[in-house]
Amino acid sequence: MRIIERVTEMQQQAESWRREGRRIALVPTMGYLHEGHLTLMREARNHGDEIVVSIFVNPTQFGPGEDYERYPRDMPRDELLAREVGVTVVFAPSAREMYPDRYQTFVEVMEVTQPLCGRSRPVHFRGVTTVVAKLFNIVKPHAAVFGEKDFQQLTVIRRMVEDLNMDVQIIGHPIVREEDGLAMSSRNAYLTGNQREVALSLSRALGEAEKMVHGGERRGAIILDAVRSQLSSGGELRIDYAELCDPDTLESVTEIRGPTLLALAAFVGHTRLIDNRVLPG
């Protein structure tokens, strides 16, 4: 496994693979890898001959007062884990390498970035789409794998790829959870023991909503009331949003008439966590 830190070196390697007829699969990450990331890397092996994992804590997707500076980082451990699952290259550029002096270009997707996380993190998705577009130009992947835990992010990336005619196959992978049901996230490292127990309210709320739909409930307001009640019972938890949406457009829905995204975001202490489930129609 190689570690590449320079953009030009990564582009040259990608061009070499393409000339040889090798298929490239990319897994973009911000590092501090966990089993969820490793699962994406294993999935990438089904879609490419050469697997590239980017490790880059992207400053442009963090707003003022967010956790860019304290976001967990452990490059030696990340490199070891990536090597163990058969990654070909870890692309780990610096912020200056990705955003050199006088950098001034951004990619912005409009409608699907507005609801959910877009309301409370107004600069977030512009940073995400910009860095992913740059990664596609640098790594030149045939396919890229993203986790469905960041469902809105996946929707936004798919919209960008379609709108800009990017020749990249976007693959979504189901949420990977801890044994107790907590969705795997690098930010879980912030949680104390008691906060982790509180955080389980998110997965429990999703389970309660799914149970209600299976029982015949279709009214969105009733389902969301039960979800918010479950979240509020968790103690040290503040709800950012709990919403039912069309899984393709992310437009709000009031009645379950087909597959419907239930998206949650909440603060446990100072840690913001997200989770979701597509409820059956």
mmCIF file of N, CA, C and O in Angstrom, residues 53-94:
data_model
loop_
_atom_site.group_PDB
_atom_site.id
_atom_site.type_symbol
_atom_site.label_atom_id
_atom_site.label_comp_id
_atom_site.label_asym_id
_atom_site.label_seq_id
_atom_site.Cartn_x
_atom_site.Cartn_y
_atom_site.Cartn_z
ATOM 1 N N VAL A 53 -8.350 5.148 -0.896
ATOM 2 C CA VAL A 53 -9.060 5.744 0.232
ATOM 3 C C VAL A 53 -8.468 7.127 0.462
ATOM 4 O O VAL A 53 -7.255 7.264 0.647
ATOM 5 N N SER A 54 -9.315 8.140 0.395
ATOM 6 C CA SER A 54 -8.834 9.481 0.725
ATOM 7 C C SER A 54 -9.062 9.729 2.208
ATOM 8 O O SER A 54 -10.115 9.381 2.756
ATOM 9 N N ILE A 55 -8.061 10.285 2.860
ATOM 10 C CA ILE A 55 -8.164 10.684 4.261
ATOM 11 C C ILE A 55 -7.846 12.169 4.321
ATOM 12 O O ILE A 55 -6.713 12.592 4.146
ATOM 13 N N PHE A 56 -8.901 12.959 4.517
ATOM 14 C CA PHE A 56 -8.742 14.411 4.471
ATOM 15 C C PHE A 56 -9.865 15.050 5.270
ATOM 16 O O PHE A 56 -11.046 14.920 4.922
ATOM 17 N N VAL A 57 -9.511 15.711 6.364
ATOM 18 C CA VAL A 57 -10.497 16.461 7.150
ATOM 19 C C VAL A 57 -10.678 17.796 6.427
ATOM 20 O O VAL A 57 -9.822 18.675 6.492
ATOM 21 N N ASN A 58 -11.790 17.908 5.730
ATOM 22 C CA ASN A 58 -12.015 18.989 4.774
ATOM 23 C C ASN A 58 -12.492 20.265 5.473
ATOM 24 O O ASN A 58 -13.634 20.326 5.940
ATOM 25 N N PRO A 59 -11.662 21.302 5.526
ATOM 26 C CA PRO A 59 -12.050 22.493 6.289
ATOM 27 C C PRO A 59 -13.247 23.232 5.721
ATOM 28 O O PRO A 59 -13.980 23.888 6.461
ATOM 29 N N THR A 60 -13.503 23.112 4.417
ATOM 30 C CA THR A 60 -14.571 23.916 3.818
ATOM 31 C C THR A 60 -15.969 23.403 4.148
ATOM 32 O O THR A 60 -16.951 24.093 3.856
ATOM 33 N N GLN A 61 -16.080 22.213 4.734
ATOM 34 C CA GLN A 61 -17.417 21.723 5.077
ATOM 35 C C GLN A 61 -17.751 21.939 6.556
ATOM 36 O O GLN A 61 -18.794 21.503 7.021
ATOM 37 N N PHE A 62 -16.873 22.617 7.276
ATOM 38 C CA PHE A 62 -17.114 22.961 8.674
ATOM 39 C C PHE A 62 -17.470 24.438 8.771
ATOM 40 O O PHE A 62 -16.784 25.292 8.202
ATOM 41 N N GLY A 63 -18.521 24.732 9.518
ATOM 42 C CA GLY A 63 -18.902 26.114 9.743
ATOM 43 C C GLY A 63 -18.213 26.692 10.970
ATOM 44 O O GLY A 63 -17.531 25.976 11.718
ATOM 45 N N PRO A 64 -18.384 27.976 11.205
ATOM 46 C CA PRO A 64 -17.810 28.610 12.399
ATOM 47 C C PRO A 64 -18.314 27.933 13.669
ATOM 48 O O PRO A 64 -19.504 27.631 13.805
ATOM 49 N N GLY A 65 -17.405 27.664 14.593
ATOM 50 C CA GLY A 65 -17.775 27.052 15.862
ATOM 51 C C GLY A 65 -17.950 25.548 15.812
ATOM 52 O O GLY A 65 -18.228 24.928 16.842
ATOM 53 N N GLU A 66 -17.794 24.933 14.634
ATOM 54 C CA GLU A 66 -17.892 23.474 14.541
ATOM 55 C C GLU A 66 -16.546 22.843 14.899
ATOM 56 O O GLU A 66 -15.598 23.534 15.281
ATOM 57 N N ASP A 67 -16.465 21.529 14.778
ATOM 58 C CA ASP A 67 -15.362 20.790 15.400
ATOM 59 C C ASP A 67 -14.201 20.472 14.458
ATOM 60 O O ASP A 67 -13.560 19.430 14.597
ATOM 61 N N TYR A 68 -13.893 21.369 13.515
ATOM 62 C CA TYR A 68 -12.793 21.083 12.595
ATOM 63 C C TYR A 68 -11.477 20.830 13.336
ATOM 64 O O TYR A 68 -10.774 19.856 13.077
ATOM 65 N N GLU A 69 -11.126 21.715 14.255
ATOM 66 C CA GLU A 69 -9.831 21.601 14.925
ATOM 67 C C GLU A 69 -9.742 20.350 15.808
ATOM 68 O O GLU A 69 -8.688 19.739 15.933
ATOM 69 N N ARG A 70 -10.862 19.971 16.433
ATOM 70 C CA ARG A 70 -10.805 18.839 17.349
ATOM 71 C C ARG A 70 -11.319 17.545 16.744
ATOM 72 O O ARG A 70 -11.393 16.520 17.433
ATOM 73 N N TYR A 71 -11.658 17.561 15.453
ATOM 74 C CA TYR A 71 -12.126 16.329 14.815
ATOM 75 C C TYR A 71 -11.052 15.246 15.004
ATOM 76 O O TYR A 71 -9.865 15.496 14.798
ATOM 77 N N PRO A 72 -11.451 14.047 15.429
ATOM 78 C CA PRO A 72 -10.442 13.031 15.777
ATOM 79 C C PRO A 72 -9.581 12.627 14.584
ATOM 80 O O PRO A 72 -10.076 12.455 13.469
ATOM 81 N N ARG A 73 -8.299 12.499 14.840
ATOM 82 C CA ARG A 73 -7.335 12.131 13.800
ATOM 83 C C ARG A 73 -6.362 11.102 14.361
ATOM 84 O O ARG A 73 -5.904 11.234 15.497
ATOM 85 N N ASP A 74 -6.016 10.097 13.565
ATOM 86 C CA ASP A 74 -5.020 9.099 13.960
ATOM 87 C C ASP A 74 -4.503 8.431 12.689
ATOM 88 O O ASP A 74 -4.896 7.316 12.344
ATOM 89 N N MET A 75 -3.614 9.113 11.981
ATOM 90 C CA MET A 75 -3.151 8.626 10.690
ATOM 91 C C MET A 75 -2.417 7.287 10.767
ATOM 92 O O MET A 75 -2.661 6.405 9.934
ATOM 93 N N PRO A 76 -1.514 7.062 11.737
ATOM 94 C CA PRO A 76 -0.852 5.749 11.779
ATOM 95 C C PRO A 76 -1.849 4.587 11.902
ATOM 96 O O PRO A 76 -1.706 3.562 11.220
ATOM 97 N N ARG A 77 -2.848 4.752 12.757
ATOM 98 C CA ARG A 77 -3.862 3.705 12.904
ATOM 99 C C ARG A 77 -4.684 3.555 11.623
ATOM 100 O O ARG A 77 -4.982 2.429 11.185
ATOM 101 N N ASP A 78 -5.030 4.677 10.999
ATOM 102 C CA ASP A 78 -5.799 4.633 9.755
ATOM 103 C C ASP A 78 -5.031 3.873 8.670
ATOM 104 O O ASP A 78 -5.610 3.066 7.930
ATOM 105 N N GLU A 79 -3.749 4.148 8.570
ATOM 106 C CA GLU A 79 -2.936 3.474 7.556
ATOM 107 C C GLU A 79 -2.897 1.970 7.798
ATOM 108 O O GLU A 79 -3.000 1.176 6.851
ATOM 109 N N LEU A 80 -2.768 1.575 9.043
ATOM 110 C CA LEU A 80 -2.735 0.156 9.384
ATOM 111 C C LEU A 80 -4.051 -0.523 9.009
ATOM 112 O O LEU A 80 -4.062 -1.600 8.392
ATOM 113 N N LEU A 81 -5.178 0.095 9.352
ATOM 114 C CA LEU A 81 -6.479 -0.498 9.054
ATOM 115 C C LEU A 81 -6.716 -0.580 7.549
ATOM 116 O O LEU A 81 -7.234 -1.592 7.048
ATOM 117 N N ALA A 82 -6.337 0.462 6.823
ATOM 118 C CA ALA A 82 -6.517 0.454 5.377
ATOM 119 C C ALA A 82 -5.683 -0.644 4.730
ATOM 120 O O ALA A 82 -6.134 -1.344 3.803
ATOM 121 N N ARG A 83 -4.467 -0.822 5.233
ATOM 122 C CA ARG A 83 -3.594 -1.861 4.701
ATOM 123 C C ARG A 83 -4.205 -3.256 4.920
ATOM 124 O O ARG A 83 -4.154 -4.127 4.040
ATOM 125 N N GLU A 84 -4.814 -3.440 6.086
ATOM 126 C CA GLU A 84 -5.368 -4.752 6.430
ATOM 127 C C GLU A 84 -6.529 -5.162 5.538
ATOM 128 O O GLU A 84 -6.775 -6.356 5.358
ATOM 129 N N VAL A 85 -7.263 -4.187 4.983
ATOM 130 C CA VAL A 85 -8.383 -4.547 4.115
ATOM 131 C C VAL A 85 -8.013 -4.483 2.634
ATOM 132 O O VAL A 85 -8.882 -4.606 1.769
ATOM 133 N N GLY A 86 -6.740 -4.312 2.328
ATOM 134 C CA GLY A 86 -6.286 -4.423 0.951
ATOM 135 C C GLY A 86 -6.383 -3.163 0.118
ATOM 136 O O GLY A 86 -6.479 -3.236 -1.116
ATOM 137 N N VAL A 87 -6.335 -1.996 0.748
ATOM 138 C CA VAL A 87 -6.350 -0.733 0.009
ATOM 139 C C VAL A 87 -5.044 -0.592 -0.767
ATOM 140 O O VAL A 87 -3.964 -0.943 -0.276
ATOM 141 N N THR A 88 -5.135 -0.074 -1.980
ATOM 142 C CA THR A 88 -3.946 0.112 -2.819
ATOM 143 C C THR A 88 -3.201 1.391 -2.465
ATOM 144 O O THR A 88 -1.974 1.389 -2.325
ATOM 145 N N VAL A 89 -3.965 2.491 -2.345
ATOM 146 C CA VAL A 89 -3.367 3.800 -2.064
ATOM 147 C C VAL A 89 -4.213 4.537 -1.037
ATOM 148 O O VAL A 89 -5.450 4.555 -1.137
ATOM 149 N N VAL A 90 -3.563 5.132 -0.060
ATOM 150 C CA VAL A 90 -4.195 6.128 0.802
ATOM 151 C C VAL A 90 -3.758 7.490 0.298
ATOM 152 O O VAL A 90 -2.559 7.796 0.266
ATOM 153 N N PHE A 91 -4.736 8.270 -0.126
ATOM 154 C CA PHE A 91 -4.455 9.636 -0.571
ATOM 155 C C PHE A 91 -4.738 10.564 0.591
ATOM 156 O O PHE A 91 -5.880 10.701 1.039
ATOM 157 N N ALA A 92 -3.686 11.171 1.134
ATOM 158 C CA ALA A 92 -3.798 11.965 2.360
ATOM 159 C C ALA A 92 -3.151 13.341 2.151
ATOM 160 O O ALA A 92 -2.062 13.612 2.661
ATOM 161 N N PRO A 93 -3.820 14.219 1.423
ATOM 162 C CA PRO A 93 -3.246 15.542 1.158
ATOM 163 C C PRO A 93 -3.404 16.470 2.361
ATOM 164 O O PRO A 93 -4.235 16.246 3.242
ATOM 165 N N SER A 94 -2.620 17.522 2.382
ATOM 166 C CA SER A 94 -2.791 18.581 3.380
ATOM 167 C C SER A 94 -3.875 19.543 2.910
ATOM 168 O O SER A 94 -4.268 19.545 1.734
#
